[in-house]
XYZ file of C-alpha atoms in Angstrom:
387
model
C 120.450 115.070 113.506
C 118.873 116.578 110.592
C 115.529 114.584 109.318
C 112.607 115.023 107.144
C 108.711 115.456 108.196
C 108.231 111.541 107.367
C 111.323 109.890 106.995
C 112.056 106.248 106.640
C 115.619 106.550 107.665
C 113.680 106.016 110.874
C 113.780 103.009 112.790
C 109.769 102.410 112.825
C 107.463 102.137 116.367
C 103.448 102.709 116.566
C 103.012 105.165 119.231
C 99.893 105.527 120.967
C 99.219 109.164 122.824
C 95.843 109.740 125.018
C 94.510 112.915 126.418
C 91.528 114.425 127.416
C 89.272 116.574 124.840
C 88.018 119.257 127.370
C 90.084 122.580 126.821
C 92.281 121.883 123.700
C 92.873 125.400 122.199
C 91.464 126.941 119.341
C 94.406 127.641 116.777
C 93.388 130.324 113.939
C 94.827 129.329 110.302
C 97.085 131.502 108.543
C 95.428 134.532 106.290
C 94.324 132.587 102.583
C 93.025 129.131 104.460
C 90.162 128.048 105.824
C 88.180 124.694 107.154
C 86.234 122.857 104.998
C 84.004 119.731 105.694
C 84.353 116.590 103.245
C 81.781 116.327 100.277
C 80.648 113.649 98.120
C 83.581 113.390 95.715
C 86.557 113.950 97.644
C 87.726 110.655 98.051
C 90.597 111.342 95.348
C 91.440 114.714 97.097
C 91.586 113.110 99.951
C 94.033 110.492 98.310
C 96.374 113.287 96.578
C 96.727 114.867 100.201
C 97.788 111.780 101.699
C 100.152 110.776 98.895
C 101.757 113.856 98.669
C 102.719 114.192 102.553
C 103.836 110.472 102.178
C 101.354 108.778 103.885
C 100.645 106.226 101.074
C 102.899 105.065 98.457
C 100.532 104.898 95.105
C 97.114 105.407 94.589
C 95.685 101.761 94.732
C 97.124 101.501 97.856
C 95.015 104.890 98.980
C 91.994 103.409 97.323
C 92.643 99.697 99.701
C 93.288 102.602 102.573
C 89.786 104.348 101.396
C 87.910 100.999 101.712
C 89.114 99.844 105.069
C 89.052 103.004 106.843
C 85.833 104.910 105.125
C 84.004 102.300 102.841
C 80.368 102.480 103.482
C 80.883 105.071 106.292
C 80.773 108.152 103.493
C 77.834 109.759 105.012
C 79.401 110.094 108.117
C 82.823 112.128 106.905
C 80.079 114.967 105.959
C 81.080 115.873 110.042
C 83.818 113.960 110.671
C 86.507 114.685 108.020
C 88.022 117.804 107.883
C 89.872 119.628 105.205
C 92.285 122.665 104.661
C 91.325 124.594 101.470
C 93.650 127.417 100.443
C 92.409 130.711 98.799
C 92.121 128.612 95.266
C 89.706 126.054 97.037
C 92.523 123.751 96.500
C 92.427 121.051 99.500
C 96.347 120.986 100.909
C 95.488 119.204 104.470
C 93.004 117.318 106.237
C 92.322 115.145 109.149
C 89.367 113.103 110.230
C 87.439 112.823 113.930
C 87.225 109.076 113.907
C 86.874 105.820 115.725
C 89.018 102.853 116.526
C 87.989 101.182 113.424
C 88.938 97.564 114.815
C 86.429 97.677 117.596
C 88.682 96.586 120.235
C 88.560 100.048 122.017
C 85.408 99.958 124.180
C 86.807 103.374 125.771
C 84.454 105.440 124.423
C 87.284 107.683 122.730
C 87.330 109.148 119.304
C 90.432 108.781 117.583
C 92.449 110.900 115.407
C 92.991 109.442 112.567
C 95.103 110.455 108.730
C 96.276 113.730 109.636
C 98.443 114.864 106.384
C 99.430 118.441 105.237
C 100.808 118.500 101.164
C 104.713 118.441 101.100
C 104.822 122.131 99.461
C 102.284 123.448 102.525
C 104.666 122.095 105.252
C 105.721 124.419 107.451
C 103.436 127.205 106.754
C 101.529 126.846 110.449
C 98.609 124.501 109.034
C 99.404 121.575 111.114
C 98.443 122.826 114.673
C 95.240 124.326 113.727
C 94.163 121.201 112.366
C 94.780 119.057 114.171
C 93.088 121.532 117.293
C 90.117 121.914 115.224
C 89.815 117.952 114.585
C 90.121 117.390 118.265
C 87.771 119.899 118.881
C 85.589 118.600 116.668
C 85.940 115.241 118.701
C 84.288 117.016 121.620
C 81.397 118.234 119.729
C 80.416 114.521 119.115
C 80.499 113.689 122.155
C 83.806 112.707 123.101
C 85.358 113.104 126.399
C 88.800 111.516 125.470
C 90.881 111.099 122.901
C 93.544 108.842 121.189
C 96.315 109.843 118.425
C 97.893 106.418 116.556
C 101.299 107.623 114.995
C 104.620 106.259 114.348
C 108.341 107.153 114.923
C 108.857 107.942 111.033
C 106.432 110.930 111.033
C 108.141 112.337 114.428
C 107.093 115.932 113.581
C 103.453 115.621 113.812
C 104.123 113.228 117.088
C 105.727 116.617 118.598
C 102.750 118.368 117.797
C 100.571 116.399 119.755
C 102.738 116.758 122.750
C 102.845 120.604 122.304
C 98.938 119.958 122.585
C 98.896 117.867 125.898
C 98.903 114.258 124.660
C 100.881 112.029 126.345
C 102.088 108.570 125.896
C 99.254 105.690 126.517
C 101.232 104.342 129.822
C 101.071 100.450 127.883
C 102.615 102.194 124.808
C 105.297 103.662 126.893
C 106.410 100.025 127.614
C 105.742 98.205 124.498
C 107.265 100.992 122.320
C 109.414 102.430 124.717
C 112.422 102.667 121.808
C 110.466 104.213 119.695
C 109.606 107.193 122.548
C 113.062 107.143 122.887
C 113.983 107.672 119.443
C 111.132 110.887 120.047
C 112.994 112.157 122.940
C 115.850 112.210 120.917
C 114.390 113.871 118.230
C 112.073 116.557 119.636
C 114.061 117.264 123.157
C 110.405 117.452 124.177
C 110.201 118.290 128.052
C 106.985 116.475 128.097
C 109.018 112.918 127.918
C 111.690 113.555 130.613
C 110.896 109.769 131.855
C 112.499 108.341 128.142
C 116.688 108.523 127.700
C 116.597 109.438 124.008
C 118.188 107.157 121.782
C 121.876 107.252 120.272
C 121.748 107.713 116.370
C 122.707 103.733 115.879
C 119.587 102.925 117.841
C 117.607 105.810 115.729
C 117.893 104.845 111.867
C 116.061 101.885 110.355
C 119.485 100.637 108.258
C 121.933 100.351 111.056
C 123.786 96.993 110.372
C 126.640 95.342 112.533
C 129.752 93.054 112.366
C 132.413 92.216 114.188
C 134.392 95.511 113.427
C 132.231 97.455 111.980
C 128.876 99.601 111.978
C 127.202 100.074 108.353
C 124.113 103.014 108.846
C 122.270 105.499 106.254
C 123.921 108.926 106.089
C 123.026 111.816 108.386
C 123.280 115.272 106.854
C 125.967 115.756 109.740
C 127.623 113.011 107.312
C 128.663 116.338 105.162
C 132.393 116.604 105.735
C 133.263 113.198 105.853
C 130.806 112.490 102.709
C 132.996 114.736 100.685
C 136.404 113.853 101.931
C 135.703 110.110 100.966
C 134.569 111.061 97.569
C 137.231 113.415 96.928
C 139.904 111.224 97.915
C 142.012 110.548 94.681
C 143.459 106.979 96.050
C 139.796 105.466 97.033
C 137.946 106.694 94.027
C 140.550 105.851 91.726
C 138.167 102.794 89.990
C 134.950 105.217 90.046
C 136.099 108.664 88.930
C 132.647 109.270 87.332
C 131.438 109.422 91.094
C 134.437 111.488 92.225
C 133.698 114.595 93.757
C 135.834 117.890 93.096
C 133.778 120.618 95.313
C 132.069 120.792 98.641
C 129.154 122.341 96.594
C 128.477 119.321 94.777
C 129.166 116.865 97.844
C 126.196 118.892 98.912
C 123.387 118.577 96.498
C 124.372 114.947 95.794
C 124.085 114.396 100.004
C 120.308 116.366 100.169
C 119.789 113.758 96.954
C 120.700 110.557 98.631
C 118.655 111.565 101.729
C 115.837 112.607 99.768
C 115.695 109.475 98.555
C 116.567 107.402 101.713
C 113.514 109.296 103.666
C 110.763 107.876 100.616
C 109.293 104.450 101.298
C 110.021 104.020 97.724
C 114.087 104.381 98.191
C 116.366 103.877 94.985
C 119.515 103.752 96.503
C 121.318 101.569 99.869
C 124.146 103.061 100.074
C 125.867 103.045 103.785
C 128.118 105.017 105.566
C 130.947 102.582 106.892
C 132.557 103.070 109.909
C 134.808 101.404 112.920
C 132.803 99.890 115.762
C 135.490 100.691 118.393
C 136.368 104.966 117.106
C 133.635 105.575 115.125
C 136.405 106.366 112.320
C 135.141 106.350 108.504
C 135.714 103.117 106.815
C 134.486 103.983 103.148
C 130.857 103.592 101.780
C 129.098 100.039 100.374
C 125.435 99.439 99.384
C 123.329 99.124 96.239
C 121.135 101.015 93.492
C 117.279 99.278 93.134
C 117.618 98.906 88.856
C 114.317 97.510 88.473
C 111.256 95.059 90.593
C 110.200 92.483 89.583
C 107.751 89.476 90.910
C 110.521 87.871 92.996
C 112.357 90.987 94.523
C 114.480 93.901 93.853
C 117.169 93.620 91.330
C 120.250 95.806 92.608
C 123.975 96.829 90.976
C 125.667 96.743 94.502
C 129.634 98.281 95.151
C 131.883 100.074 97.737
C 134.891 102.454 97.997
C 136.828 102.258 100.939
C 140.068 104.265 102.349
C 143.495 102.782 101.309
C 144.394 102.158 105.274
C 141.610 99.558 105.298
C 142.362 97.976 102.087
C 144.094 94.121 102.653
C 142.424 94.173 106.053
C 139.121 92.331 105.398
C 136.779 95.018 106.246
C 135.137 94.895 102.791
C 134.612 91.467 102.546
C 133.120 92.043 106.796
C 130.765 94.725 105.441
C 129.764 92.971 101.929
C 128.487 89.307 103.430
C 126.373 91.871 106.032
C 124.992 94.105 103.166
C 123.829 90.549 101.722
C 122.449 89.037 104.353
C 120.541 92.488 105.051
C 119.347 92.537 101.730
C 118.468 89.207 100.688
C 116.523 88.701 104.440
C 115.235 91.974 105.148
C 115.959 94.393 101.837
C 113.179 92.219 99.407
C 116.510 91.645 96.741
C 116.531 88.879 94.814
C 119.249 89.861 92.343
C 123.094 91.475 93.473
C 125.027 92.572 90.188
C 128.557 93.855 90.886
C 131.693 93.827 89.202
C 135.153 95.500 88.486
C 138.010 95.917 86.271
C 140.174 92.769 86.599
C 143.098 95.018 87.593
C 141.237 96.080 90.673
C 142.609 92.828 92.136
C 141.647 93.062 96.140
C 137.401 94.291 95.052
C 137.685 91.086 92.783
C 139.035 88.703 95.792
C 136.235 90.075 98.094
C 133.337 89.449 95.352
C 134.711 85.734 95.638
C 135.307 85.640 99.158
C 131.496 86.727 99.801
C 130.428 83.496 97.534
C 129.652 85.256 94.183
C 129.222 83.700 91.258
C 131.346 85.017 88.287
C 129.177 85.548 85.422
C 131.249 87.350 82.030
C 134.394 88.752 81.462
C 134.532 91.395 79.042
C 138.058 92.344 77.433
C 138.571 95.788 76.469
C 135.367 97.191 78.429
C 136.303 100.257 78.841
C 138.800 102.951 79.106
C 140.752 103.980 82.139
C 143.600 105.874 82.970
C 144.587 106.073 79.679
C 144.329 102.058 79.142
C 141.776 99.817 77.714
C 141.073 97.609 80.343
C 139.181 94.684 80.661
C 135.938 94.419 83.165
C 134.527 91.265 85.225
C 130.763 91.022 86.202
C 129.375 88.747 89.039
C 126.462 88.145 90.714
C 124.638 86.287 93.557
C 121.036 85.151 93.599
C 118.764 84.622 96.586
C 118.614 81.103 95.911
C 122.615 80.972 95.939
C 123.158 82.944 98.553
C 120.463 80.599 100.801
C 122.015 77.690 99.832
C 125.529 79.114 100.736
């Protein structure tokens, strides 16, 4: 399994690691960086880091993130907060010595808290030596022991903790013992031999069932079978301005869609559909986010599906699932679909799933050499409650 840095593909667990502070290494940076301490004024540096490695979403919410964790504390980050500069003086990482901000540790331990490296300085070795220097740093206050908060989603930095000797809080072992799990699988990390890592259903966030069937978010393993679906003349006949005609583009449109699927701000739902029982490709359903609003996403939802399924009911299966995921758990409040009228079996399963049948516009649009006529439904979450 292929996954980004932070990637909310990820089904999501806090993890909780502990270890002691005497005897962490001393990690040099790469030639062109160096540490720098925080200054009055670096708030919005601080901010741009974090944003750009994903941590936060926008920049009020880094300013509500500011206030909570570092409001009225400033003149403490002058030896707490710690920052990678590169030879520009530009600041592309940092990570603070902290403290359980919720007072309900009593331990004693500092905490490690925000550690975020910019998405273009991933991967250049800056990671390890700051977070050894923070931890470090941790000592030189006075702290014996020390505690890393992280989640499943950002599963990269949780391995570099274990390379460092941090180990699963026992408690945290049990309550989040999935999410460890889902680590194991990950990282293949000797250091968690006690956790059976997790299949790839158990792994992603979107990973819906039904009776038949098994609805998850694409793996870049996905390749092969991503392009055969599109390319398949028969299934894409209704949607040849999606068709595929090279491996190449299967490709850049598949790094696109996971791209996307790995932001916290994803754009586009669509699942990879597949038999419960043989794990054999179904065909593809989900939705495109067109706009939010006060009450809730609204979303242009459809599917494509292999011939040997069609007249089956697996569509119909897989749409009143995507529904129920979206409407409960997906923050939708609007589903707009439709079809050409022709397309007789997509129309029956837009009224089998309870859809309400909103406009029918003759002469839409050309196909196939025709003029053909289109029909648009939707469902609302009202609607679909009340069904």
């Amino acid at each position: 399994m292929r996954f980004d840095n932070h990637d909310s593909r990820i089904r999501y667990y806090e993890l909780l690691l502990e270890g002691d502070l005497d005897g962490v290494p001393a990690r040099p940076l790469p030639e062109g960086y160096r540490f720098v301490f925080y200054r009055p004024g670096d708030r919005d540096s601080w901010i741009d880091v974090e944003l750009s490695a994903r941590e936060l979403t926008s920049r009020s919410q880094g300013l509500e993130v500011w206030e909570k964790y570092y409001g009225g504390r400033e003149d403490s980050l002058c030896r707490r907060m710690v920052f990678v500069e590169n030879a520009a003086g530009e600041k592309v990482a940092t990570a603070t010595a902290y403290y359980d901000i919720t007072g309900r540790d009593q331990s004693g331990s500092g905490w490690l808290h925000w550690v975020a490296v910019r998405r273009e300085y991933q991967g250049k070795g800056l990671s390890k030596p700051l977070v050894s220097r923070v931890l470090r740093l941790m000592r030189e206050l006075g702290h014996t022991h020390g505690k890393i908060p992280t989640q499943t989603t950002t599963w990269l930095a949780c391995k570099v903790y274990l390379d460092l000797g941090f180990r699963p809080i026992p408690q945290n072992a049990v309550n989040s013992r999935d999410g460890w799990r889902i680590i194991k699988a990950l990282t293949e990390h000797p250091a968690l031999a006690a956790f059976t890592p997790a299949s790839l259903e158990e792994t992603l966030a979107v990973c819906l069932e039904t009776e038949r069937l098994i609805l998850r978010d694409y793996v870049w393993e996905d390749l092969p079978n991503y392009f055969r679906l599109k390319n398949d003349q028969r299934t894409m006949y209704y949607l040849p301005d999606i068709r595929l005609d090279s491996c190449e583009e299967a490709e850049r449109e598949l790094r696109e869609v996971l791209a996307d699927a790995a932001s916290p701000d994803r754009k586009f739902c669509f699942l990879h559909m597949e038999t419960r029982d043989t794990h054999e490709q179904v065909g593809s359903i989900g939705y495109t986010v067109r706009e939010t609003g006060p009450l809730g996403k609204l979303v242009d939802a459809g599917w494509f599906t292999y011939p040997k399924f069609w007249n089956r009911g697996y569509t119909s299966e897989a749409l009143r699932r995507l529904l129920e995921f979206a409407f409960e758990d997906g923050g939708v409040y609007r589903v707009s679909t439709g079809c050409l009228t022709e397309n007789r079996g997509s129309e029956r399963v837009m009224q089998k799933c309870g859809l309400v049948k909103e406009a029918e516009k003759p002469a839409w649009t050309w196909h196939d050499g025709k003029l053909k006529t289109r029909a648009e439904y939707r469902l609302l979450r009202p609607e679909w409650a009340a069904k």
